[in-house]
Coordinates of C-alpha atoms in Angstrom, one line a residue:
M1 CA -21.3 54.2 31.5
V2 CA -23.2 54.9 34.0
I3 CA -23.1 51.7 36.4
T4 CA -26.6 51.5 38.8
W5 CA -26.6 48.4 42.2
P6 CA -28.8 48.2 44.5
N7 CA -27.2 47.1 48.1
S8 CA -28.2 45.0 51.2
D9 CA -28.3 48.5 53.4
G10 CA -31.4 49.7 50.9
T11 CA -28.7 52.4 49.3
I12 CA -28.4 52.8 45.6
T13 CA -24.8 53.2 43.8
I14 CA -24.2 55.4 41.0
S15 CA -20.8 54.8 39.8
Q16 CA -19.9 56.9 36.3
R17 CA -16.5 55.0 34.6
E18 CA -15.5 54.6 31.2
A19 CA -13.1 51.4 29.7
T20 CA -11.1 51.3 26.6
E21 CA -11.3 46.9 26.7
H22 CA -12.7 44.4 28.1
V23 CA -11.2 45.7 31.6
M24 CA -11.7 46.4 34.3
P25 CA -13.8 50.3 34.1
T26 CA -12.6 52.9 36.6
V27 CA -14.1 55.6 37.7
V28 CA -14.1 59.6 36.3
P29 CA -13.6 62.1 38.4
N30 CA -15.3 64.1 37.3
P31 CA -17.7 63.4 34.4
T32 CA -18.7 66.0 31.7
D33 CA -21.9 64.4 32.0
V34 CA -23.3 63.2 35.2
A35 CA -25.9 60.9 36.0
T36 CA -29.0 62.0 39.0
L37 CA -31.0 58.9 40.1
A38 CA -34.2 59.4 39.1
A39 CA -35.4 58.0 43.2
G40 CA -39.1 58.7 42.4
N41 CA -39.3 56.1 39.7
T42 CA -37.0 54.1 40.9
I43 CA -38.4 50.6 42.6
L44 CA -36.1 47.6 45.1
S45 CA -38.7 44.8 45.8
T46 CA -37.9 41.0 46.4
N47 CA -39.4 40.5 43.1
S48 CA -37.9 43.0 40.5
T49 CA -35.6 45.7 41.2
T50 CA -35.5 49.0 38.5
I51 CA -33.0 51.4 39.3
A52 CA -34.0 55.1 37.0
F53 CA -31.4 57.8 36.4
T54 CA -31.4 60.8 34.4
Y55 CA -28.7 62.0 32.1
P56 CA -28.4 65.0 29.5
L57 CA -29.1 63.9 25.9
P58 CA -26.2 63.5 23.7
S59 CA -25.8 66.9 20.9
A60 CA -25.8 64.5 18.0
P61 CA -29.2 63.3 16.4
Q62 CA -31.1 62.0 18.8
N63 CA -33.8 59.9 16.6
A64 CA -31.1 56.9 16.4
V65 CA -28.2 57.1 19.5
P66 CA -26.9 53.8 20.4
M67 CA -26.7 51.6 23.4
I68 CA -25.2 49.0 25.1
W69 CA -26.1 47.2 28.3
S70 CA -25.0 44.5 30.4
Y71 CA -26.6 43.3 34.0
S72 CA -25.8 40.4 37.0
T73 CA -27.5 38.8 39.7
K74 CA -25.0 39.2 42.0
K75 CA -24.4 41.9 44.2
R76 CA -21.6 44.0 44.2
S77 CA -18.7 43.5 47.2
S78 CA -19.2 46.7 48.4
S79 CA -21.4 50.0 47.5
A80 CA -18.4 52.3 46.9
V81 CA -18.4 54.4 44.1
D82 CA -14.4 51.9 43.1
A83 CA -16.1 48.9 44.2
K84 CA -14.9 45.7 42.0
L85 CA -17.1 44.9 39.2
V86 CA -17.6 41.0 38.5
Q87 CA -18.9 40.1 35.5
H88 CA -22.5 40.4 33.6
D89 CA -24.7 37.5 32.8
K90 CA -26.1 39.1 30.2
M91 CA -25.5 42.1 27.6
G92 CA -26.1 43.9 24.2
T93 CA -26.5 46.7 22.1
A94 CA -30.0 49.2 21.4
I95 CA -30.7 51.9 18.9
M96 CA -33.2 54.2 20.9
D97 CA -35.3 57.1 19.6
L98 CA -35.3 60.1 22.1
T99 CA -37.7 62.0 20.2
Q100 CA -40.2 59.7 20.9
T101 CA -43.0 59.8 24.7
V102 CA -42.3 58.0 27.1
N103 CA -44.9 56.3 28.7
A104 CA -45.8 56.9 32.3
L105 CA -43.4 55.1 34.2
A106 CA -44.4 53.5 37.3
T107 CA -43.6 55.7 41.2
G108 CA -41.2 54.2 43.6
T109 CA -40.8 55.7 47.1
G110 CA -39.4 59.3 48.2
A111 CA -35.2 59.2 48.5
T112 CA -33.0 60.9 50.4
T113 CA -29.7 61.4 48.2
T114 CA -25.9 62.0 49.6
V115 CA -23.2 63.5 47.0
I116 CA -20.4 61.7 47.6
G117 CA -17.2 63.7 45.7
T118 CA -19.2 63.6 41.8
S119 CA -20.4 60.7 42.5
T120 CA -24.1 59.9 44.1
Q121 CA -25.1 57.2 46.7
T122 CA -28.8 57.7 47.3
I123 CA -30.4 56.4 50.2
I124 CA -34.0 54.7 49.0
P125 CA -36.0 53.4 52.4
L126 CA -37.9 50.3 51.1
P127 CA -40.7 49.2 52.1
T128 CA -41.7 47.6 55.8
G129 CA -40.2 44.1 55.9
V130 CA -39.4 43.9 52.4
S131 CA -34.9 43.7 51.3
S132 CA -33.6 44.1 48.0
H133 CA -33.2 40.9 46.2
E134 CA -29.8 41.5 45.5
S135 CA -28.9 40.9 48.6
S136 CA -27.6 37.0 49.5
S137 CA -25.3 34.8 51.9
D138 CA -23.8 31.8 50.7
D139 CA -27.0 29.9 51.4
D140 CA -28.2 31.3 48.2
P141 CA -28.9 29.1 45.0
L142 CA -25.9 29.9 42.5
T143 CA -27.1 31.4 39.0
D144 CA -26.8 29.6 36.0
S145 CA -23.6 31.3 35.3
E146 CA -22.2 30.0 38.2
K147 CA -23.8 26.7 37.6
K148 CA -21.8 26.2 34.2
I149 CA -18.4 27.5 35.6
R150 CA -18.3 25.3 38.6
T151 CA -18.8 22.5 35.7
H152 CA -15.8 23.8 33.9
G153 CA -14.0 23.9 37.1
I154 CA -15.1 20.7 38.2
L155 CA -14.1 18.4 34.7
M156 CA -11.0 20.4 34.0
T157 CA -9.8 19.7 37.7
T158 CA -10.8 15.8 37.6
G159 CA -9.3 15.7 34.1
F160 CA -6.1 17.3 34.2
L161 CA -5.1 16.9 38.3
L162 CA -7.0 12.9 38.6
F163 CA -6.8 11.2 35.2
L164 CA -3.9 12.8 33.0
P165 CA -1.4 11.8 36.2
L166 CA -3.2 8.2 37.3
G167 CA -2.1 7.6 33.5
I168 CA 1.8 8.9 34.2
F169 CA 1.4 6.4 37.7
I170 CA 1.0 3.6 34.9
A171 CA 3.5 4.4 32.4
R172 CA 5.9 4.5 35.1
F173 CA 4.7 2.5 37.6
S174 CA 3.0 -0.7 35.7
R175 CA 5.7 -2.9 34.3
T176 CA 6.9 -4.1 37.9
I177 CA 3.2 -5.2 38.7
P178 CA 3.0 -9.2 36.6
F179 CA -0.8 -8.6 35.1
L180 CA 0.1 -5.6 33.5
K181 CA 3.9 -5.4 32.6
D182 CA 2.8 -7.2 28.5
K183 CA -1.0 -4.3 29.3
W184 CA 0.7 -1.1 30.4
F185 CA 0.4 0.9 27.0
T186 CA -2.6 -0.3 26.4
A187 CA -4.0 0.7 29.8
H188 CA -1.8 4.4 29.7
W189 CA -2.9 5.3 26.5
F190 CA -6.6 4.0 27.7
V191 CA -6.3 6.8 30.6
Q192 CA -5.1 9.7 29.1
F193 CA -6.8 9.5 25.9
V194 CA -10.5 7.6 25.8
V195 CA -10.9 8.7 29.6
S196 CA -9.6 12.7 29.9
A197 CA -10.2 14.0 26.3
P198 CA -13.7 14.0 26.5
I199 CA -13.7 15.4 29.9
I200 CA -10.7 18.0 28.9
I201 CA -11.8 19.1 25.7
S202 CA -16.1 19.1 27.2
G203 CA -14.5 21.1 30.1
W204 CA -13.2 23.1 27.6
F205 CA -15.7 24.5 25.3
I206 CA -18.0 25.0 28.4
A207 CA -15.6 28.0 29.1
Y208 CA -15.2 29.3 25.6
N209 CA -18.7 29.6 25.1
Y210 CA -18.9 31.3 28.6
V211 CA -16.8 33.6 27.6
G212 CA -18.9 35.2 24.1
Q213 CA -16.3 36.7 21.9
N214 CA -14.4 38.1 25.0
H215 CA -11.8 35.7 24.8
F216 CA -8.5 34.9 26.8
R217 CA -7.9 38.4 28.3
D218 CA -6.3 37.4 31.3
S219 CA -3.7 34.5 32.3
H220 CA -6.4 32.1 33.4
T221 CA -7.7 32.1 29.9
R222 CA -4.5 32.2 28.3
V223 CA -2.7 29.7 30.5
G224 CA -6.0 27.6 29.1
L225 CA -5.7 27.7 25.6
L226 CA -1.8 27.0 26.2
L227 CA -2.8 23.6 28.2
L228 CA -5.4 22.4 25.8
L229 CA -2.8 23.1 22.6
L230 CA 0.4 21.0 24.9
Y231 CA -2.2 18.5 26.0
I232 CA -3.0 17.5 22.1
V233 CA 0.7 17.9 21.2
Q234 CA 1.4 15.1 24.3
M235 CA -1.3 12.6 22.2
L236 CA 0.6 12.8 18.9
L237 CA 4.1 12.7 20.5
G238 CA 3.0 9.9 22.3
A239 CA 1.8 8.4 19.7
I240 CA 5.0 8.9 17.1
I241 CA 6.9 7.3 19.8
H242 CA 4.4 4.3 20.2
F243 CA 4.4 3.1 16.2
F244 CA 7.6 5.1 14.6
K245 CA 10.2 3.2 17.1
P246 CA 13.9 2.9 16.1
K247 CA 15.4 0.1 14.2
R248 CA 18.3 -2.1 15.9
K249 CA 20.5 -2.1 13.5
P250 CA 22.2 -6.4 12.1
L251 CA 24.5 -8.2 13.7
P252 CA 27.0 -10.0 12.0
P253 CA 26.6 -14.1 12.9
L254 CA 28.3 -15.1 16.2
E255 CA 31.6 -17.8 15.3
P256 CA 33.8 -19.4 17.4
Y257 CA 37.3 -17.4 17.1
Y258 CA 40.9 -19.4 17.6
A259 CA 43.0 -16.7 19.0
G260 CA 46.0 -15.9 17.0
E261 CA 44.3 -17.6 13.8
P262 CA 44.9 -15.4 10.3
E263 CA 41.7 -13.9 8.7
S264 CA 43.3 -15.6 5.1
S265 CA 43.7 -18.8 6.8
T266 CA 41.8 -22.3 5.9
R267 CA 38.7 -23.6 8.3
L268 CA 37.6 -27.3 8.2
Q269 CA 35.0 -28.2 9.1
H270 CA 33.7 -30.8 10.7
M271 CA 30.7 -32.1 8.8
T272 CA 29.8 -35.7 11.6
E273 CA 32.2 -36.6 14.1
P274 CA 35.5 -36.1 15.4
S275 CA 36.9 -39.6 14.8
Q276 CA 36.0 -39.7 11.0
S277 CA 38.4 -38.2 8.3
S278 CA 36.3 -37.1 6.3
Y279 CA 36.8 -32.8 5.7
V280 CA 35.6 -30.3 3.8
P281 CA 37.6 -27.0 2.9
Q282 CA 36.2 -23.8 3.4
T283 CA 38.1 -20.6 3.0
Y284 CA 37.6 -18.5 6.6
P285 CA 35.4 -16.9 7.6
P286 CA 32.6 -19.4 6.2
A287 CA 29.7 -18.5 4.2
H288 CA 26.5 -20.0 6.1
S289 CA 25.7 -18.3 9.5
A290 CA 25.5 -21.4 12.0
P291 CA 28.9 -22.9 13.0
S292 CA 29.9 -26.4 14.0
S293 CA 30.4 -26.9 17.6
T294 CA 33.3 -29.4 16.4
A295 CA 35.2 -27.2 14.1
L296 CA 38.6 -27.6 13.4
V297 CA 41.2 -25.5 11.9
G298 CA 43.9 -25.2 9.8
E299 CA 45.6 -28.5 7.6
G300 CA 47.5 -31.2 9.1
R301 CA 45.9 -29.9 12.5
S302 CA 43.8 -32.4 15.7
P303 CA 40.5 -32.5 15.8
A304 CA 39.7 -30.2 18.2
Y305 CA 36.3 -29.0 18.6
A306 CA 35.1 -25.3 18.9
A307 CA 34.0 -23.5 23.1
K308 CA 29.9 -22.9 22.9
P309 CA 29.8 -19.0 22.4
S310 CA 28.6 -17.7 26.3
A311 CA 24.8 -16.6 26.8
Q312 CA 26.1 -13.1 27.2
E313 CA 28.5 -13.2 23.7
T314 CA 25.1 -14.3 22.0
M315 CA 23.2 -11.9 23.1
V316 CA 22.2 -9.2 20.5
P317 CA 23.8 -5.3 22.4
A318 CA 20.6 -3.2 23.3
I319 CA 20.2 0.4 21.6
K320 CA 21.6 3.0 24.6
G321 CA 19.9 5.4 26.1
R322 CA 16.7 6.4 24.9
P323 CA 15.4 8.3 21.7
I324 CA 15.2 11.7 22.7
Q325 CA 12.0 12.2 21.7
N326 CA 10.5 9.5 24.9
Y327 CA 12.8 11.8 27.1
T328 CA 10.1 15.3 25.8
H329 CA 7.9 13.4 26.7
A330 CA 7.9 12.3 29.9
L331 CA 9.2 16.0 30.0
L332 CA 5.5 17.5 28.9
G333 CA 4.0 15.3 30.4
L334 CA 5.1 16.9 34.2
T335 CA 4.7 20.8 32.3
I336 CA 0.9 20.1 31.5
I337 CA 0.3 18.7 35.4
A338 CA 2.8 21.4 36.6
L339 CA 0.6 24.4 34.6
A340 CA -2.6 22.3 35.5
F341 CA -2.5 23.4 38.8
Y342 CA -1.4 26.6 38.8
N343 CA -4.4 27.2 37.1
V344 CA -6.7 25.5 38.7
H345 CA -5.5 27.2 41.8
E346 CA -6.0 30.6 39.6
G347 CA -9.7 29.2 38.2
Y348 CA -10.8 28.4 41.9
G349 CA -9.6 32.0 43.6
D350 CA -9.1 35.7 42.1
E351 CA -10.7 34.2 38.5
W352 CA -13.8 32.9 39.9
F353 CA -13.9 36.1 42.1
T354 CA -13.2 38.7 39.3
V355 CA -16.6 36.9 37.6
F356 CA -18.4 36.8 40.3
G357 CA -17.2 39.0 43.5
S358 CA -17.5 35.6 45.6
Q359 CA -15.6 33.2 46.9

């Protein structure tokens, strides 16, 4: 491939490279066919840039030569032939008929060509008072592509690093706040799903559509896909934990027992007052679940009041520990936040520079 770009000092770089897939093309040290700048037809102005070069005709039939093209509106990081490239804004393919006559091309200014190894760097004097539109400064407005990716970064940062941690904070600490202790789950799922989901999904699809067919080519895009999948799993797991809770095992009713009483003994249940003598024999243990507080035990014994069970004795024991899915939910939430911090750092750092060539 032949890659050309103008530089802010008035030079034009022609770099011949090759690549087998969607990776950074590398310089070809000694290309078989060498591209040469057509200085007379190269024009640099504030409104447009036209870089013309000559290249040997292919040996294949010339009436239908397949070509690929792409361009970027962002300047390169340097004028060196092996400078790091930025991702193109547009790309496409074309079939060219090289047997047809080419109309007269516009004529540019004179140029001086300097050979650097097997690549050429051409020096073209610009018109007085006119500089290449590729030169830029920190005050240059963002391109459409940069605006899309900036929006992607803002949405993903807001969703993963603002609202998701807020939802975790609500679930962890709001149970001790009087006006939230009975509504913490509603607030938790509202923030985690109703608020965060549209932001995260919108931000993810902006980047997905921007990339086009070149998906998941590096660690940033792969981790982004992983984060989206983990977020969906986390939402489903939270719903399962809330709506499908383990059932408590029923406990037998509490009965007033007496130390040393045989299991097969007969209990006399007092029906009215202890001073009266009307008693009804009953097989122990009694069939009903509401024992009297004045039960009498054994035939011929004196009436006795049963000890009132303490509050601790009448409490239904809580399930010890939490189900494994609860711990998985908490651990997965922390993992998502940690991965989000890593990926946001990668996006604002290496990924932005790789795509746009600037910090």
